[in-house]
Amino acid sequence: MVRVGNGLLLKIDFADGGVCDADRTFLVINVEKENIHLLNISSLRGKERKLGFSSNKNIIRYKPPFMKPSFVKMDALYIIPNDEWIDSKILCDNRCMNPLEINNIIQDYTIFRESNEINIKVCTKDELLIKNEAIVQV
């Protein structure tokens, strides 16, 4: 079962409309009955300058669920269906981010969203299944 603070590894196209065929890491910031809200996570290596953007926030306590120093991108929200097969995409044996860290990220995201425009990418179940080549038992 997906929980707030989990990390997920999924192929999802970019919120700005670009196509992405690579696995990317996401942080779960909200879980509803029907949907899961995610923010994109990127490793810091070679991208340290991106921390200067107001839309990016360094993650101090990144492990678990991420293995490398990382930052969160707050200018795009990804909404995916809350479906059982997503459980297979959870990182780090379902271990969640430090509660203080995830709360700080959610608070900073909420403040950022109030005064900045963000891109929202809503994914359908079929889109995710095809993109991630998932096989679902019927």
PDB file of C-alpha atoms in Angstrom:
ATOM      1  CA  MET A   1       0.000   0.000   0.000  1.00  0.00           C
ATOM      2  CA  VAL A   2       1.411   3.360  -1.045  1.00  0.00           C
ATOM      3  CA  ARG A   3       1.921   5.869   1.781  1.00  0.00           C
ATOM      4  CA  VAL A   4       2.883   9.520   2.026  1.00  0.00           C
ATOM      5  CA  GLY A   5       6.677   9.634   2.119  1.00  0.00           C
ATOM      6  CA  ASN A   6       7.196   6.624  -0.153  1.00  0.00           C
ATOM      7  CA  GLY A   7       9.422   6.887  -3.183  1.00  0.00           C
ATOM      8  CA  LEU A   8       8.228   5.467  -6.504  1.00  0.00           C
ATOM      9  CA  LEU A   9      10.127   4.577  -9.672  1.00  0.00           C
ATOM     10  CA  LEU A  10       7.922   5.168 -12.710  1.00  0.00           C
ATOM     11  CA  LYS A  11       7.967   6.195 -16.335  1.00  0.00           C
ATOM     12  CA  ILE A  12       5.740   9.260 -16.582  1.00  0.00           C
ATOM     13  CA  ASP A  13       5.894  11.902 -19.292  1.00  0.00           C
ATOM     14  CA  PHE A  14       6.975  15.361 -18.164  1.00  0.00           C
ATOM     15  CA  ALA A  15       4.305  17.663 -16.751  1.00  0.00           C
ATOM     16  CA  ASP A  16       5.201  20.319 -19.343  1.00  0.00           C
ATOM     17  CA  GLY A  17       4.190  17.936 -22.139  1.00  0.00           C
ATOM     18  CA  GLY A  18       7.575  16.434 -22.993  1.00  0.00           C
ATOM     19  CA  VAL A  19       7.920  12.713 -23.562  1.00  0.00           C
ATOM     20  CA  CYS A  20      10.001  10.665 -21.119  1.00  0.00           C
ATOM     21  CA  ASP A  21      10.883   7.025 -21.680  1.00  0.00           C
ATOM     22  CA  ALA A  22      13.207   6.653 -18.692  1.00  0.00           C
ATOM     23  CA  ASP A  23      12.386   5.608 -15.149  1.00  0.00           C
ATOM     24  CA  ARG A  24      12.216   8.592 -12.805  1.00  0.00           C
ATOM     25  CA  THR A  25      11.894   8.865  -9.056  1.00  0.00           C
ATOM     26  CA  PHE A  26       8.870  10.444  -7.410  1.00  0.00           C
ATOM     27  CA  LEU A  27       7.893  11.292  -3.848  1.00  0.00           C
ATOM     28  CA  VAL A  28       4.362  10.569  -2.636  1.00  0.00           C
ATOM     29  CA  ILE A  29       2.941  13.703  -0.990  1.00  0.00           C
ATOM     30  CA  ASN A  30      -0.743  12.747  -0.818  1.00  0.00           C
ATOM     31  CA  VAL A  31      -2.725   9.516  -1.028  1.00  0.00           C
ATOM     32  CA  GLU A  32      -6.456   9.592  -1.697  1.00  0.00           C
ATOM     33  CA  LYS A  33      -8.866   6.735  -2.327  1.00  0.00           C
ATOM     34  CA  GLU A  34      -8.744   7.280  -6.104  1.00  0.00           C
ATOM     35  CA  ASN A  35      -5.459   9.171  -6.694  1.00  0.00           C
ATOM     36  CA  ILE A  36      -1.860   9.559  -5.565  1.00  0.00           C
ATOM     37  CA  HIS A  37      -0.079  12.929  -5.778  1.00  0.00           C
ATOM     38  CA  LEU A  38       3.626  12.918  -6.610  1.00  0.00           C
ATOM     39  CA  LEU A  39       6.515  15.333  -6.898  1.00  0.00           C
ATOM     40  CA  ASN A  40       9.516  14.556  -9.100  1.00  0.00           C
ATOM     41  CA  ILE A  41      12.830  13.856  -7.373  1.00  0.00           C
ATOM     42  CA  SER A  42      16.213  14.330  -9.003  1.00  0.00           C
ATOM     43  CA  SER A  43      19.685  13.389  -7.812  1.00  0.00           C
ATOM     44  CA  LEU A  44      21.970  16.298  -7.021  1.00  0.00           C
ATOM     45  CA  ARG A  45      25.047  14.965  -8.785  1.00  0.00           C
ATOM     46  CA  GLY A  46      25.999  17.360 -11.544  1.00  0.00           C
ATOM     47  CA  LYS A  47      22.912  19.502 -10.939  1.00  0.00           C
ATOM     48  CA  GLU A  48      23.932  21.420  -7.832  1.00  0.00           C
ATOM     49  CA  ARG A  49      23.286  24.725  -9.627  1.00  0.00           C
ATOM     50  CA  LYS A  50      19.602  23.811  -9.915  1.00  0.00           C
ATOM     51  CA  LEU A  51      19.250  24.307  -6.158  1.00  0.00           C
ATOM     52  CA  GLY A  52      19.388  28.028  -6.949  1.00  0.00           C
ATOM     53  CA  PHE A  53      15.937  27.793  -8.563  1.00  0.00           C
ATOM     54  CA  SER A  54      13.108  28.685  -6.187  1.00  0.00           C
ATOM     55  CA  SER A  55      11.163  25.702  -7.541  1.00  0.00           C
ATOM     56  CA  ASN A  56      13.737  23.209  -6.245  1.00  0.00           C
ATOM     57  CA  LYS A  57      14.361  22.185  -2.639  1.00  0.00           C
ATOM     58  CA  ASN A  58      17.268  20.192  -1.297  1.00  0.00           C
ATOM     59  CA  ILE A  59      16.264  17.066   0.611  1.00  0.00           C
ATOM     60  CA  ILE A  60      18.372  16.846   3.758  1.00  0.00           C
ATOM     61  CA  ARG A  61      17.200  13.413   4.956  1.00  0.00           C
ATOM     62  CA  TYR A  62      16.792  11.701   1.587  1.00  0.00           C
ATOM     63  CA  LYS A  63      17.566   8.125   2.691  1.00  0.00           C
ATOM     64  CA  PRO A  64      15.170   6.329   2.827  1.00  0.00           C
ATOM     65  CA  PRO A  65      13.574   6.165   0.295  1.00  0.00           C
ATOM     66  CA  PHE A  66      16.213   7.613  -2.046  1.00  0.00           C
ATOM     67  CA  MET A  67      19.794   6.353  -2.133  1.00  0.00           C
ATOM     68  CA  LYS A  68      21.553   9.469  -3.449  1.00  0.00           C
ATOM     69  CA  PRO A  69      21.577  13.122  -2.363  1.00  0.00           C
ATOM     70  CA  SER A  70      18.486  14.542  -4.024  1.00  0.00           C
ATOM     71  CA  PHE A  71      16.237  17.529  -4.502  1.00  0.00           C
ATOM     72  CA  VAL A  72      12.500  17.870  -5.044  1.00  0.00           C
ATOM     73  CA  LYS A  73      11.002  19.773  -7.970  1.00  0.00           C
ATOM     74  CA  MET A  74       8.006  21.749  -6.724  1.00  0.00           C
ATOM     75  CA  ASP A  75       6.902  23.261 -10.047  1.00  0.00           C
ATOM     76  CA  ALA A  76       5.105  20.134 -11.287  1.00  0.00           C
ATOM     77  CA  LEU A  77       2.520  17.867  -9.693  1.00  0.00           C
ATOM     78  CA  TYR A  78       1.865  14.369 -11.001  1.00  0.00           C
ATOM     79  CA  ILE A  79      -1.475  12.722 -10.247  1.00  0.00           C
ATOM     80  CA  ILE A  80      -1.753   8.998 -10.828  1.00  0.00           C
ATOM     81  CA  PRO A  81      -4.523   6.491 -10.108  1.00  0.00           C
ATOM     82  CA  ASN A  82      -4.305   4.711  -6.764  1.00  0.00           C
ATOM     83  CA  ASP A  83      -4.098   1.168  -8.074  1.00  0.00           C
ATOM     84  CA  GLU A  84      -2.646  -2.024  -6.554  1.00  0.00           C
ATOM     85  CA  TRP A  85       0.026  -2.528  -9.223  1.00  0.00           C
ATOM     86  CA  ILE A  86       1.682   0.752  -8.134  1.00  0.00           C
ATOM     87  CA  ASP A  87       2.820  -1.112  -4.993  1.00  0.00           C
ATOM     88  CA  SER A  88       5.389  -2.920  -7.150  1.00  0.00           C
ATOM     89  CA  LYS A  89       6.984   0.454  -7.951  1.00  0.00           C
ATOM     90  CA  ILE A  90       7.659   1.449  -4.328  1.00  0.00           C
ATOM     91  CA  LEU A  91      11.346   2.004  -3.545  1.00  0.00           C
ATOM     92  CA  CYS A  92      13.409   0.968  -0.525  1.00  0.00           C
ATOM     93  CA  ASP A  93      11.244  -1.931   0.694  1.00  0.00           C
ATOM     94  CA  ASN A  94       8.311   0.440   1.326  1.00  0.00           C
ATOM     95  CA  ARG A  95      10.308   2.552   3.789  1.00  0.00           C
ATOM     96  CA  CYS A  96       9.138   6.155   4.007  1.00  0.00           C
ATOM     97  CA  MET A  97      11.041   9.411   4.200  1.00  0.00           C
ATOM     98  CA  ASN A  98      11.752  10.888   7.618  1.00  0.00           C
ATOM     99  CA  PRO A  99       8.428  12.381   8.867  1.00  0.00           C
ATOM    100  CA  LEU A 100       9.952  15.810   9.562  1.00  0.00           C
ATOM    101  CA  GLU A 101      11.485  15.922   6.088  1.00  0.00           C
ATOM    102  CA  ILE A 102       8.282  14.941   4.266  1.00  0.00           C
ATOM    103  CA  ASN A 103       6.254  17.427   6.335  1.00  0.00           C
ATOM    104  CA  ASN A 104       8.720  20.209   5.451  1.00  0.00           C
ATOM    105  CA  ILE A 105       8.540  19.307   1.759  1.00  0.00           C
ATOM    106  CA  ILE A 106       4.730  19.283   1.764  1.00  0.00           C
ATOM    107  CA  GLN A 107       4.642  22.617   3.613  1.00  0.00           C
ATOM    108  CA  ASP A 108       7.181  24.200   1.227  1.00  0.00           C
ATOM    109  CA  TYR A 109       5.291  22.813  -1.782  1.00  0.00           C
ATOM    110  CA  THR A 110       2.003  24.249  -0.495  1.00  0.00           C
ATOM    111  CA  ILE A 111       3.588  27.690  -0.032  1.00  0.00           C
ATOM    112  CA  PHE A 112       5.289  27.506  -3.445  1.00  0.00           C
ATOM    113  CA  ARG A 113       2.031  26.538  -5.143  1.00  0.00           C
ATOM    114  CA  GLU A 114       0.156  29.486  -3.601  1.00  0.00           C
ATOM    115  CA  SER A 115       2.331  32.041  -5.356  1.00  0.00           C
ATOM    116  CA  ASN A 116       3.632  30.185  -8.419  1.00  0.00           C
ATOM    117  CA  GLU A 117       2.118  28.496 -11.401  1.00  0.00           C
ATOM    118  CA  ILE A 118       2.744  24.771 -11.519  1.00  0.00           C
ATOM    119  CA  ASN A 119       2.255  22.201 -14.240  1.00  0.00           C
ATOM    120  CA  ILE A 120      -0.093  19.353 -13.418  1.00  0.00           C
ATOM    121  CA  LYS A 121       0.171  16.012 -15.185  1.00  0.00           C
ATOM    122  CA  VAL A 122      -2.804  13.704 -14.672  1.00  0.00           C
ATOM    123  CA  CYS A 123      -2.118  10.137 -15.779  1.00  0.00           C
ATOM    124  CA  THR A 124      -4.665   7.483 -16.602  1.00  0.00           C
ATOM    125  CA  LYS A 125      -4.274   3.888 -15.512  1.00  0.00           C
ATOM    126  CA  ASP A 126      -3.943   2.734 -19.128  1.00  0.00           C
ATOM    127  CA  GLU A 127      -1.265   5.353 -19.855  1.00  0.00           C
ATOM    128  CA  LEU A 128       0.778   4.234 -16.850  1.00  0.00           C
ATOM    129  CA  LEU A 129       0.388   0.536 -17.601  1.00  0.00           C
ATOM    130  CA  ILE A 130       1.559   0.980 -21.189  1.00  0.00           C
ATOM    131  CA  LYS A 131       4.400   3.341 -20.303  1.00  0.00           C
ATOM    132  CA  ASN A 132       5.646   1.078 -17.505  1.00  0.00           C
ATOM    133  CA  GLU A 133       4.937  -2.175 -19.362  1.00  0.00           C
ATOM    134  CA  ALA A 134       3.093  -3.435 -16.330  1.00  0.00           C
ATOM    135  CA  ILE A 135       1.240  -6.722 -16.427  1.00  0.00           C
ATOM    136  CA  VAL A 136      -1.864  -6.654 -14.298  1.00  0.00           C
ATOM    137  CA  GLN A 137      -3.575  -9.848 -13.202  1.00  0.00           C
ATOM    138  CA  VAL A 138      -7.308  -9.817 -13.950  1.00  0.00           C
TER     139      VAL A 138
END
